[in-house]
PDB file of C-alpha atoms in Angstrom:
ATOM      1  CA  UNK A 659     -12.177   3.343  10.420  1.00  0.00           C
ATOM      2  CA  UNK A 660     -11.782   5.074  13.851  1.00  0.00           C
ATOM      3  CA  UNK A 661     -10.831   8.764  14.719  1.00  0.00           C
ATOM      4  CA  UNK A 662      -8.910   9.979  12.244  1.00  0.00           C
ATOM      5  CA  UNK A 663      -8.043  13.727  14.038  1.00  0.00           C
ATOM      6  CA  UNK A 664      -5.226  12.848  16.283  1.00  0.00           C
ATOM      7  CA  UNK A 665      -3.600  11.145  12.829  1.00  0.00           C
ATOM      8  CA  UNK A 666      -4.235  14.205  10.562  1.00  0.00           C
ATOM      9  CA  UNK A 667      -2.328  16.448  13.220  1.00  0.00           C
ATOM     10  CA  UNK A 668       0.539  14.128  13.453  1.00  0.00           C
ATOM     11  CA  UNK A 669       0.919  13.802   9.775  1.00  0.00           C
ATOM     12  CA  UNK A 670       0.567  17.451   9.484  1.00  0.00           C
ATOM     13  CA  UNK A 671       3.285  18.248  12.062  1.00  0.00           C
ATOM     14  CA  UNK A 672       5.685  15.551  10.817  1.00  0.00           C
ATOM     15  CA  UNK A 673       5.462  17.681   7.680  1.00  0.00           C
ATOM     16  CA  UNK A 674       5.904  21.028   9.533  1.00  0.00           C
ATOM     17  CA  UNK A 675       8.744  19.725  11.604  1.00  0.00           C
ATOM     18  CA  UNK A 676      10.703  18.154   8.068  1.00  0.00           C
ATOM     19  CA  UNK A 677       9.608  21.781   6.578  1.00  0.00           C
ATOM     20  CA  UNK A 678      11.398  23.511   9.450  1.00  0.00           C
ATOM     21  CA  UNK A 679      14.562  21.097   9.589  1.00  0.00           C
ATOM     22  CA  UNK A 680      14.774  21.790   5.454  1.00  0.00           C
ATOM     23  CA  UNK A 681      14.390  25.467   5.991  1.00  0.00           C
ATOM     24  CA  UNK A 682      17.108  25.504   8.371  1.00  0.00           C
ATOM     25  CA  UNK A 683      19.091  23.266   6.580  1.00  0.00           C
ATOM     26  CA  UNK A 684      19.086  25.509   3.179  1.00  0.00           C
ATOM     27  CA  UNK A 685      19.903  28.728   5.643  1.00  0.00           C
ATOM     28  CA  UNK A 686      22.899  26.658   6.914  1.00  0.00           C
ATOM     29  CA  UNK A 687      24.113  25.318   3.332  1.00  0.00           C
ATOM     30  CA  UNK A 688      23.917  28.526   2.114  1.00  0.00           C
ATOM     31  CA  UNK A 689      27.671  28.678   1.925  1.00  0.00           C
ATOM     32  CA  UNK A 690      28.020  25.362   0.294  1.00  0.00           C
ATOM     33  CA  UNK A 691      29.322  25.218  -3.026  1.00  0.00           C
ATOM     34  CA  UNK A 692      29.873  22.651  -5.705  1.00  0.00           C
ATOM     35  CA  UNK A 693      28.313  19.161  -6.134  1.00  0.00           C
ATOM     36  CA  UNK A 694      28.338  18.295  -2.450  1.00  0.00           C
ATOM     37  CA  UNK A 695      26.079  21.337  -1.619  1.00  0.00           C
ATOM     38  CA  UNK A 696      23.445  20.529  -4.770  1.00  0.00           C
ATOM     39  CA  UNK A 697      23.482  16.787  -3.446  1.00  0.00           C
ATOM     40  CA  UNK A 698      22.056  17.680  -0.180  1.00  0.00           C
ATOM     41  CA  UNK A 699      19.731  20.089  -1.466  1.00  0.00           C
ATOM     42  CA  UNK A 700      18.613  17.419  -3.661  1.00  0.00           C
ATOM     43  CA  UNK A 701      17.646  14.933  -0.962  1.00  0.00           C
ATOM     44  CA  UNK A 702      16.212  17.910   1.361  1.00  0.00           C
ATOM     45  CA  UNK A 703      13.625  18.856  -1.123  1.00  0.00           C
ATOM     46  CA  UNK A 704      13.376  14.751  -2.006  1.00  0.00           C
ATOM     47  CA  UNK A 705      12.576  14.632   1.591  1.00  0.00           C
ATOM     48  CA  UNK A 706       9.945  16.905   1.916  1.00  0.00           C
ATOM     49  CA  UNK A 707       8.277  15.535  -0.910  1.00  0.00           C
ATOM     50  CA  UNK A 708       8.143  12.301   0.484  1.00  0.00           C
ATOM     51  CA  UNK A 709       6.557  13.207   3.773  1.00  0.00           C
ATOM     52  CA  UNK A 710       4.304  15.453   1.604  1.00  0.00           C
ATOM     53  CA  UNK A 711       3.381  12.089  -0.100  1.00  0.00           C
ATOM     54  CA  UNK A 712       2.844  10.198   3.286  1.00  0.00           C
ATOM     55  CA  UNK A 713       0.643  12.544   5.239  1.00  0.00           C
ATOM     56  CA  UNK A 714      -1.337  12.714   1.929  1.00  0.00           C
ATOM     57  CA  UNK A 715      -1.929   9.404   1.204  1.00  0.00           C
ATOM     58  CA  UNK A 716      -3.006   9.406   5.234  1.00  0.00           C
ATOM     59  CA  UNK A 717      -5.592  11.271   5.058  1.00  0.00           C
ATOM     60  CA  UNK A 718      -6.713   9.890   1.693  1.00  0.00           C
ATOM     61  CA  UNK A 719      -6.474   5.966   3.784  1.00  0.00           C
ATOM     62  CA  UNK A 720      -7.892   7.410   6.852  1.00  0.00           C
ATOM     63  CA  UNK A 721     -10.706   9.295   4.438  1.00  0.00           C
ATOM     64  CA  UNK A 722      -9.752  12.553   5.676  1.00  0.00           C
ATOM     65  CA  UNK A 723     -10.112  13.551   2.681  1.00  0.00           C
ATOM     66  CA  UNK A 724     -13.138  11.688   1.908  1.00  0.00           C
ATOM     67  CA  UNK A 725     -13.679   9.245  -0.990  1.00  0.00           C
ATOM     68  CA  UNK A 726     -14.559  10.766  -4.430  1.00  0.00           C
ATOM     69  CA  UNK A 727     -14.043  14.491  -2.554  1.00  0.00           C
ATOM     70  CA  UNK A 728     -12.118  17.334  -4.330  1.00  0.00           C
ATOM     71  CA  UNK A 729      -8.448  17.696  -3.579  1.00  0.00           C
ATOM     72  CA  UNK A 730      -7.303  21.087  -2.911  1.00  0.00           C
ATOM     73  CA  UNK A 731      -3.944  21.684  -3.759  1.00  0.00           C
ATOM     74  CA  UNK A 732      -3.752  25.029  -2.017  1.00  0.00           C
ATOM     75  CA  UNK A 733      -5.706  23.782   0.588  1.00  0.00           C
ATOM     76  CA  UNK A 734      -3.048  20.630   1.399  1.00  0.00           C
ATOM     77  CA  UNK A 735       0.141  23.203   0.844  1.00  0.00           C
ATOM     78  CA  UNK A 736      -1.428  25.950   3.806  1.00  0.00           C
ATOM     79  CA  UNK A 737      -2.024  22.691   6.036  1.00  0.00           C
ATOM     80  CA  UNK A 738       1.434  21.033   5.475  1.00  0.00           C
ATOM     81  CA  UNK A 739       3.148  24.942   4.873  1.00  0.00           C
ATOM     82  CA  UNK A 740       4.877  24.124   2.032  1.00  0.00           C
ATOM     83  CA  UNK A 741       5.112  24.972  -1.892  1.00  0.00           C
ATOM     84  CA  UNK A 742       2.355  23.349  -4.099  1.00  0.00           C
ATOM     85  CA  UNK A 743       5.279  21.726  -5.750  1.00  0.00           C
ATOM     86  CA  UNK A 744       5.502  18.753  -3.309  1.00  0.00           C
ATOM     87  CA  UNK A 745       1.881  18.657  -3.357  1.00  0.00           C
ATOM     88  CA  UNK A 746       1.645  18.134  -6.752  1.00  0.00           C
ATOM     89  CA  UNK A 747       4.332  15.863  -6.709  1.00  0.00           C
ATOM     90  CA  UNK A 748       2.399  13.647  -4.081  1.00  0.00           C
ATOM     91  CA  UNK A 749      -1.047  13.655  -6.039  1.00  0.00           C
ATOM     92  CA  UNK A 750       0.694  12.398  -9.109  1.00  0.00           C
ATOM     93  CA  UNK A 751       2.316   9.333  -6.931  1.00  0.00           C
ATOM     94  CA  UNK A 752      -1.012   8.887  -5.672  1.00  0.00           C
ATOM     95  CA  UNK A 753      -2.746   8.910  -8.884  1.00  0.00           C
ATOM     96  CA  UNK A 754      -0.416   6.130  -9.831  1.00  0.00           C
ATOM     97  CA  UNK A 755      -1.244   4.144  -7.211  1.00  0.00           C
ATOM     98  CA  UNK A 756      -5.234   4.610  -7.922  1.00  0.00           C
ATOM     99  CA  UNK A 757      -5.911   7.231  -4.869  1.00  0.00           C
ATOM    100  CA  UNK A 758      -6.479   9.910  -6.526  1.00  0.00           C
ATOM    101  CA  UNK A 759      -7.353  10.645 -10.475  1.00  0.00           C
ATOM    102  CA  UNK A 760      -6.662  13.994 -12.283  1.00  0.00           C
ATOM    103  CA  UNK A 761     -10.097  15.262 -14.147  1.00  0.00           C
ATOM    104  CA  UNK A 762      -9.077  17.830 -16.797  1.00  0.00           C
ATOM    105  CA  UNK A 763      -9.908  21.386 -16.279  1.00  0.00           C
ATOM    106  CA  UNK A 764     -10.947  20.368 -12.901  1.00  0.00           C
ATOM    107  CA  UNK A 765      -8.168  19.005 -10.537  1.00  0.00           C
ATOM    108  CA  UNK A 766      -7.572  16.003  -8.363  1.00  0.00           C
ATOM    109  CA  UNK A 767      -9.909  13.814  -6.672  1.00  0.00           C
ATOM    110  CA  UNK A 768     -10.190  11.257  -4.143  1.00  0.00           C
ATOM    111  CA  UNK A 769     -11.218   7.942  -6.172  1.00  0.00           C
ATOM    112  CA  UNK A 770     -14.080   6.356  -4.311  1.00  0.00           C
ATOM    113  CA  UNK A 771     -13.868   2.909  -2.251  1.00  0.00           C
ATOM    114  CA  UNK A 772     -14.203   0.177  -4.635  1.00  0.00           C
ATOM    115  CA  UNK A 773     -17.966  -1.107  -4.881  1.00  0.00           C
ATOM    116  CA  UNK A 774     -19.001  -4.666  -4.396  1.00  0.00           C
ATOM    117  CA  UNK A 775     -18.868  -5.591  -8.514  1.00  0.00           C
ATOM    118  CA  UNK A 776     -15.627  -4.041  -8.316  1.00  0.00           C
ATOM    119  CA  UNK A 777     -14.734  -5.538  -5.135  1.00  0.00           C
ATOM    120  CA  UNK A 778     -15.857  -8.839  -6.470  1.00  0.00           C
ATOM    121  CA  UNK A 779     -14.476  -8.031  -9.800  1.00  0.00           C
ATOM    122  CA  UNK A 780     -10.472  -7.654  -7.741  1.00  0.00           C
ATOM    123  CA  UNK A 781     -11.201 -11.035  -6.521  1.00  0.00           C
ATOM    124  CA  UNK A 782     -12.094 -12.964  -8.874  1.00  0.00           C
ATOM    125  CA  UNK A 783      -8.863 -11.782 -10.600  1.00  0.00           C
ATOM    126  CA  UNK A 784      -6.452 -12.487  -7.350  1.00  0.00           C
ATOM    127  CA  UNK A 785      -8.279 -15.981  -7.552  1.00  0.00           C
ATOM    128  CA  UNK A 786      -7.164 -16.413 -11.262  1.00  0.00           C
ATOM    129  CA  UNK A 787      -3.325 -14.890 -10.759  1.00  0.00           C
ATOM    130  CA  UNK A 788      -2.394 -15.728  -7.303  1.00  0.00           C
ATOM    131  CA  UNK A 789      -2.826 -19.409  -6.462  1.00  0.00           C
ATOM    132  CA  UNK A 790      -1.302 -20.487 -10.059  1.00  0.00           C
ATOM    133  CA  UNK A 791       1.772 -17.959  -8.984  1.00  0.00           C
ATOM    134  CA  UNK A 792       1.849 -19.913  -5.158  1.00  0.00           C
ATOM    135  CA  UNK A 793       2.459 -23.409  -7.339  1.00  0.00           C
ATOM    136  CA  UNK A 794       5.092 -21.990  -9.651  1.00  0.00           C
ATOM    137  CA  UNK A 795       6.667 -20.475  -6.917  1.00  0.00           C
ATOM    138  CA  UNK A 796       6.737 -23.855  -4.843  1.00  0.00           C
ATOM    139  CA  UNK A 797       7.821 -25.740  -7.522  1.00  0.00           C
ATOM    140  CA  UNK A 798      10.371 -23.329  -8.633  1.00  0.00           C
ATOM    141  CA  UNK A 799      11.738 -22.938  -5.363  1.00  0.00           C
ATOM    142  CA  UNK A 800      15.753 -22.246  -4.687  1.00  0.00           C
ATOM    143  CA  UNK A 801      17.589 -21.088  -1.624  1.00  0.00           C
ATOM    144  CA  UNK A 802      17.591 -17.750  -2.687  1.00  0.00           C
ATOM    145  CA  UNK A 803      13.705 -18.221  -2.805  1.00  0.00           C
ATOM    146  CA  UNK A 804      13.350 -19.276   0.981  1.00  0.00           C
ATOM    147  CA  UNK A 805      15.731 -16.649   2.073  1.00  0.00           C
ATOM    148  CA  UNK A 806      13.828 -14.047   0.881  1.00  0.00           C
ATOM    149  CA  UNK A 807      10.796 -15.386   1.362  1.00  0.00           C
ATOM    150  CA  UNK A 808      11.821 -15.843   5.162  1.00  0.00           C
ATOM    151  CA  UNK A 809      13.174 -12.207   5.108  1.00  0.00           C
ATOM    152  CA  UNK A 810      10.213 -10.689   4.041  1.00  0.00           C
ATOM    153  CA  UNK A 811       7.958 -12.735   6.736  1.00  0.00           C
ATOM    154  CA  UNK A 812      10.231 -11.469   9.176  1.00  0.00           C
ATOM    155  CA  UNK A 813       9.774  -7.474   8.757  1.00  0.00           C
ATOM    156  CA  UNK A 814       6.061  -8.339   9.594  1.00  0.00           C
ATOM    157  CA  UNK A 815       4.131  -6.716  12.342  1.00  0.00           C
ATOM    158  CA  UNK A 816       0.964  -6.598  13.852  1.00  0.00           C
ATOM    159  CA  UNK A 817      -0.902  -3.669  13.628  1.00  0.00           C
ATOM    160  CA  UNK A 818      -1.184  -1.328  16.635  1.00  0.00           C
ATOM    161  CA  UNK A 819      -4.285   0.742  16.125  1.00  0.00           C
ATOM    162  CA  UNK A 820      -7.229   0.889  13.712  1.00  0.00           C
ATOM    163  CA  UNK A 821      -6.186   3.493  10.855  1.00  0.00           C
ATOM    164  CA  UNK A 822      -3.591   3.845   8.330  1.00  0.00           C
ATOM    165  CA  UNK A 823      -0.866   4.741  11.020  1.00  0.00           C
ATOM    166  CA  UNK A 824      -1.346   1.376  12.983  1.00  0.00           C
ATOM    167  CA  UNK A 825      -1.526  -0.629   9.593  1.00  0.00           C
ATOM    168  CA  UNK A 826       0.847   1.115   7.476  1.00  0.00           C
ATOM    169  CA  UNK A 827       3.763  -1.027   8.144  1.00  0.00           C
ATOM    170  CA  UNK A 828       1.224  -4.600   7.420  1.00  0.00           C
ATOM    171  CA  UNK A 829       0.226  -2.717   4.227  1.00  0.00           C
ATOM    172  CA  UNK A 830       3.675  -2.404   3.150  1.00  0.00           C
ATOM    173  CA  UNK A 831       4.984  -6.027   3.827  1.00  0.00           C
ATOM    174  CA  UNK A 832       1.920  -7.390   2.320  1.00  0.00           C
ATOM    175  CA  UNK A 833       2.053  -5.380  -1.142  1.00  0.00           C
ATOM    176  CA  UNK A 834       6.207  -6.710  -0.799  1.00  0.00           C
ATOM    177  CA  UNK A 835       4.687 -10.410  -0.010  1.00  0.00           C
ATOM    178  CA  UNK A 836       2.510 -10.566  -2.549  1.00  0.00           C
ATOM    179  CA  UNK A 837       4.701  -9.461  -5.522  1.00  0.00           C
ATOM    180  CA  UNK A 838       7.125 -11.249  -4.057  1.00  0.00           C
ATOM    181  CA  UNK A 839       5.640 -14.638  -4.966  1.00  0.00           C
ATOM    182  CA  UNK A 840       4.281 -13.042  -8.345  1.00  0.00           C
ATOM    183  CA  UNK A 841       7.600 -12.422  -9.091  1.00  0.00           C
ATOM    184  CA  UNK A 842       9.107 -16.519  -7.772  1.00  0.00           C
ATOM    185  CA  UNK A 843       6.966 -17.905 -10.023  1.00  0.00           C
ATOM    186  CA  UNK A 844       9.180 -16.655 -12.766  1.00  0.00           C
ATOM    187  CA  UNK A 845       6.600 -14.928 -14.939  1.00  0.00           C
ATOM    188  CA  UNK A 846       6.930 -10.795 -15.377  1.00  0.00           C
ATOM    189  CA  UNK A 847       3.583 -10.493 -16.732  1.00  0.00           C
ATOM    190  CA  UNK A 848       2.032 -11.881 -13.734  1.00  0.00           C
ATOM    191  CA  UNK A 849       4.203  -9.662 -11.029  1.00  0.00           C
ATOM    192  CA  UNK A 850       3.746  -7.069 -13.659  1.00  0.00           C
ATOM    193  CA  UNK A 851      -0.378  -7.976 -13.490  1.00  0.00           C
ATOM    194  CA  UNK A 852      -0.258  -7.924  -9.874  1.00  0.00           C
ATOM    195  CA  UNK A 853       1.567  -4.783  -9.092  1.00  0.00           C
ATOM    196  CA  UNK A 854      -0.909  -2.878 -11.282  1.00  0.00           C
ATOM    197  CA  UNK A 855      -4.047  -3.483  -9.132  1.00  0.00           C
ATOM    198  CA  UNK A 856      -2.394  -2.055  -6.027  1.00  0.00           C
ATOM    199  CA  UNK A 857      -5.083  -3.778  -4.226  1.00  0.00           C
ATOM    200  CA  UNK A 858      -3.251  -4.052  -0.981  1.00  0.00           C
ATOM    201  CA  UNK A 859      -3.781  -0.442  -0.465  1.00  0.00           C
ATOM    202  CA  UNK A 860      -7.649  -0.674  -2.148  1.00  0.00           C
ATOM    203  CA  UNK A 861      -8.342  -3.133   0.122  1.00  0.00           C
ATOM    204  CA  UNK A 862      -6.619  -1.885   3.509  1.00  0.00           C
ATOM    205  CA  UNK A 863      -8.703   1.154   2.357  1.00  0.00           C
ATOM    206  CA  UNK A 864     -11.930  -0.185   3.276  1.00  0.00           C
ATOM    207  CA  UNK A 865     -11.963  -1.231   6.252  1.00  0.00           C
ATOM    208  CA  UNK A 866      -9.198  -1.506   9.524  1.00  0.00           C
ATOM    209  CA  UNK A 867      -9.912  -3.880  11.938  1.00  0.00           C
ATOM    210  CA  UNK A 868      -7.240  -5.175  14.734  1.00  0.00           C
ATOM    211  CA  UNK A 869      -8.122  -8.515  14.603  1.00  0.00           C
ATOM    212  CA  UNK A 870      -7.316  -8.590  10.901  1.00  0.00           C
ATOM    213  CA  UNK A 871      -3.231  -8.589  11.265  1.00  0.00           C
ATOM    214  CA  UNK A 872      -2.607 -12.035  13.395  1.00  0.00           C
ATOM    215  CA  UNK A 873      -5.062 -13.819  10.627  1.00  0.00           C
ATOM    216  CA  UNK A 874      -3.192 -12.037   7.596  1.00  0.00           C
ATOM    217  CA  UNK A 875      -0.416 -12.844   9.338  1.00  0.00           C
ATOM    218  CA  UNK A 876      -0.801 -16.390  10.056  1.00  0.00           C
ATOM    219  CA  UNK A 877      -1.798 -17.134   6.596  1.00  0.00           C
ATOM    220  CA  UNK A 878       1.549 -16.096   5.174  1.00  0.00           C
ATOM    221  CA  UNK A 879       3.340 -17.743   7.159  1.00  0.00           C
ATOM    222  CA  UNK A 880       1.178 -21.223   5.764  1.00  0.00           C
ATOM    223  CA  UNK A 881       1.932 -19.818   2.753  1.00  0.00           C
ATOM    224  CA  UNK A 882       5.798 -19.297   3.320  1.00  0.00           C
ATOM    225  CA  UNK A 883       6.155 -23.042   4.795  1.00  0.00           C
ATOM    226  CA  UNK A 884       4.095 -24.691   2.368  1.00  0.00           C
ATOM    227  CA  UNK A 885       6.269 -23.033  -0.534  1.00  0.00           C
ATOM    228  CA  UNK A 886       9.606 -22.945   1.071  1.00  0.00           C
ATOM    229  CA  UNK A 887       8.933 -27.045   1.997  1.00  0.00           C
ATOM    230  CA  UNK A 888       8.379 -27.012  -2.179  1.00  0.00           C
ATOM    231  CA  UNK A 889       5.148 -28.563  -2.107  1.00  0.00           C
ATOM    232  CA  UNK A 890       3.076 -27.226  -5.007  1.00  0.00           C
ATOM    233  CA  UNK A 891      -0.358 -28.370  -4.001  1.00  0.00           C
ATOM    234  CA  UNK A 892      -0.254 -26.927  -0.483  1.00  0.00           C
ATOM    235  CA  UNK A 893       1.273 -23.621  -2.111  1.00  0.00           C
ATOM    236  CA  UNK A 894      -1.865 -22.976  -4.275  1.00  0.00           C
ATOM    237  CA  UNK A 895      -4.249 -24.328  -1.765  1.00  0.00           C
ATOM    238  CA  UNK A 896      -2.728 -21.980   0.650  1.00  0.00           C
ATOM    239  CA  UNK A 897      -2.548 -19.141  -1.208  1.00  0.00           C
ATOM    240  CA  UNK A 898      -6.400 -20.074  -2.431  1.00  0.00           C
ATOM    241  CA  UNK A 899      -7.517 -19.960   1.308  1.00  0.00           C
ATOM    242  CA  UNK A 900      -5.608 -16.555   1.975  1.00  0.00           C
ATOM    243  CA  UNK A 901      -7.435 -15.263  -0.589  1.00  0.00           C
ATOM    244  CA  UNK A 902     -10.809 -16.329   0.047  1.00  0.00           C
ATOM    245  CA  UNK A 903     -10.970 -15.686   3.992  1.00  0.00           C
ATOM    246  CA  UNK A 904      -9.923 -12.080   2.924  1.00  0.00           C
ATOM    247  CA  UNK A 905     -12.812 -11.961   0.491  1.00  0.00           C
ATOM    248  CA  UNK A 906     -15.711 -13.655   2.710  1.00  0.00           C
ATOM    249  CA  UNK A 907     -14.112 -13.677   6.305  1.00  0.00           C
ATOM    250  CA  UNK A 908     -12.439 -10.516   6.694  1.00  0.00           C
ATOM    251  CA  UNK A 909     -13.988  -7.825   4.194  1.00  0.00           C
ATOM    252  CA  UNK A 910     -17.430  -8.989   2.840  1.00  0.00           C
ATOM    253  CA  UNK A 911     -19.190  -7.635   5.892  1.00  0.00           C
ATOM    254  CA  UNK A 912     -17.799  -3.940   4.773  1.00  0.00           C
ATOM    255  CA  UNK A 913     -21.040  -4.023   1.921  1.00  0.00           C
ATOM    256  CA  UNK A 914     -23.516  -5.512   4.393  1.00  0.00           C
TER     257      UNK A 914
END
């Protein structure tokens, strides 16, 4: 996973420096009044909840906060200085999302990496859902399809170091990717199916290797031609090798 310190402190200083800019901001709206006023301090505090969110769910990525540790509210607010109100905002995000889980009478947690059955277990699903999706996409094809299809390949990146900072912006485009073909091949339940897993961030969360971009990255864009050119059968068969090098190529080696 690499060094995670220099990462922490940057996440904890973006904080700090949106903290400061909010502070100063409330000082200097102080004379504000009427609808304008609560509109800005609406998207100040929505703000600092977000970057809350961010530098949390970096440390959680970058296990910072190791898997299956305790999450200390208190703790998180003295490191970012802020309220525990963001904080608690940002754990209930991240419980959503399968990063963290809320034990009664006890607080948050980190969840833990996925084991292999469970790892296995993601797979096999993705296997079931995702080729079938590639073909209904392909044969359901329309312009609006390839445009956005060619938009979303576009906004993709290769990573530029080995931690959540470097592959945040891969992570992103290929949850947006993904659900993006779930949701071409016209069925909600599927996109809906697909969505709930979040296993783009499960996955990411396992292991970060530079190498891995340029191949996730060349796959799509297989996948994007062999949909876009509406060709069913290439589609699924595509989508079916993605898959599978990301299972045996790219992430089996993490249980080894």
């Amino acid at each position: 996973m690499g060094e995670p310190t220099a990462e922490v402190g940057t996440a904890t200083g973006e904080v700090g420096a949106a903290m400061e800019v909010g502070t100063a901001a409330e000082v200097g709206a102080a004379g504000v009044v009427g609808a304008a006023g609560v509109e800005r301090r609406v998207l100040r505090r929505q703000m600092l909840a977000d970057d809350v969110y961010e530098a949390i769910k970096t440390e959680l990525m970058d296990h910072v906060i190791r898997p299956g540790a305790r999450i200390s509210i208190d703790g998180l607010a003295r490191e970012f200085q802020v309220s525990s109100t963001p904080v608690r905002e940002a754990l209930a995000r991240l419980e959503s999302e399968g990063l963290a889980v809320k034990e009664p009478l006890k607080g948050y947690r980190a969840t833990p990496l996925l084991t292999l059955a469970e790892f296995d277990d993601l797979y096999r699903f993705r296997l079931l859902l995702e080729p079938w999706a590639a073909r209904r996409a392909a044969e359901r094809i329309s312009d609006d399809g390839r445009a956005r299809l060619r938009s979303e390949l576009a906004t993709a990146v290769e990573p530029t170091s080995a931690d959540y900072a470097g592959y945040k912006s891969l992570t992103a485009h290929d949850n947006r990717f993904h659900t993006l073909i779930a949701a071409l091949s016209g069925s909600e339940q599927v996109r809906l199916a697909f969505e709930r897993t979040h296993c783009h961030l499960h996955i990411f969360r396992l292991h970060y290797d530079r190498d891995i971009g340029p191949e996730v990255l060349t796959e799509h864009r297989f996948l994007v031609q062999a949909i876009t050119s509406g060709d069913p059968a290439a589609a699924e068969a595509a989508m079916t090798r993605h898959i599978e090098n990301s299972m045996n190529l790219r992430l089996r080696h993490v249980y080894e």
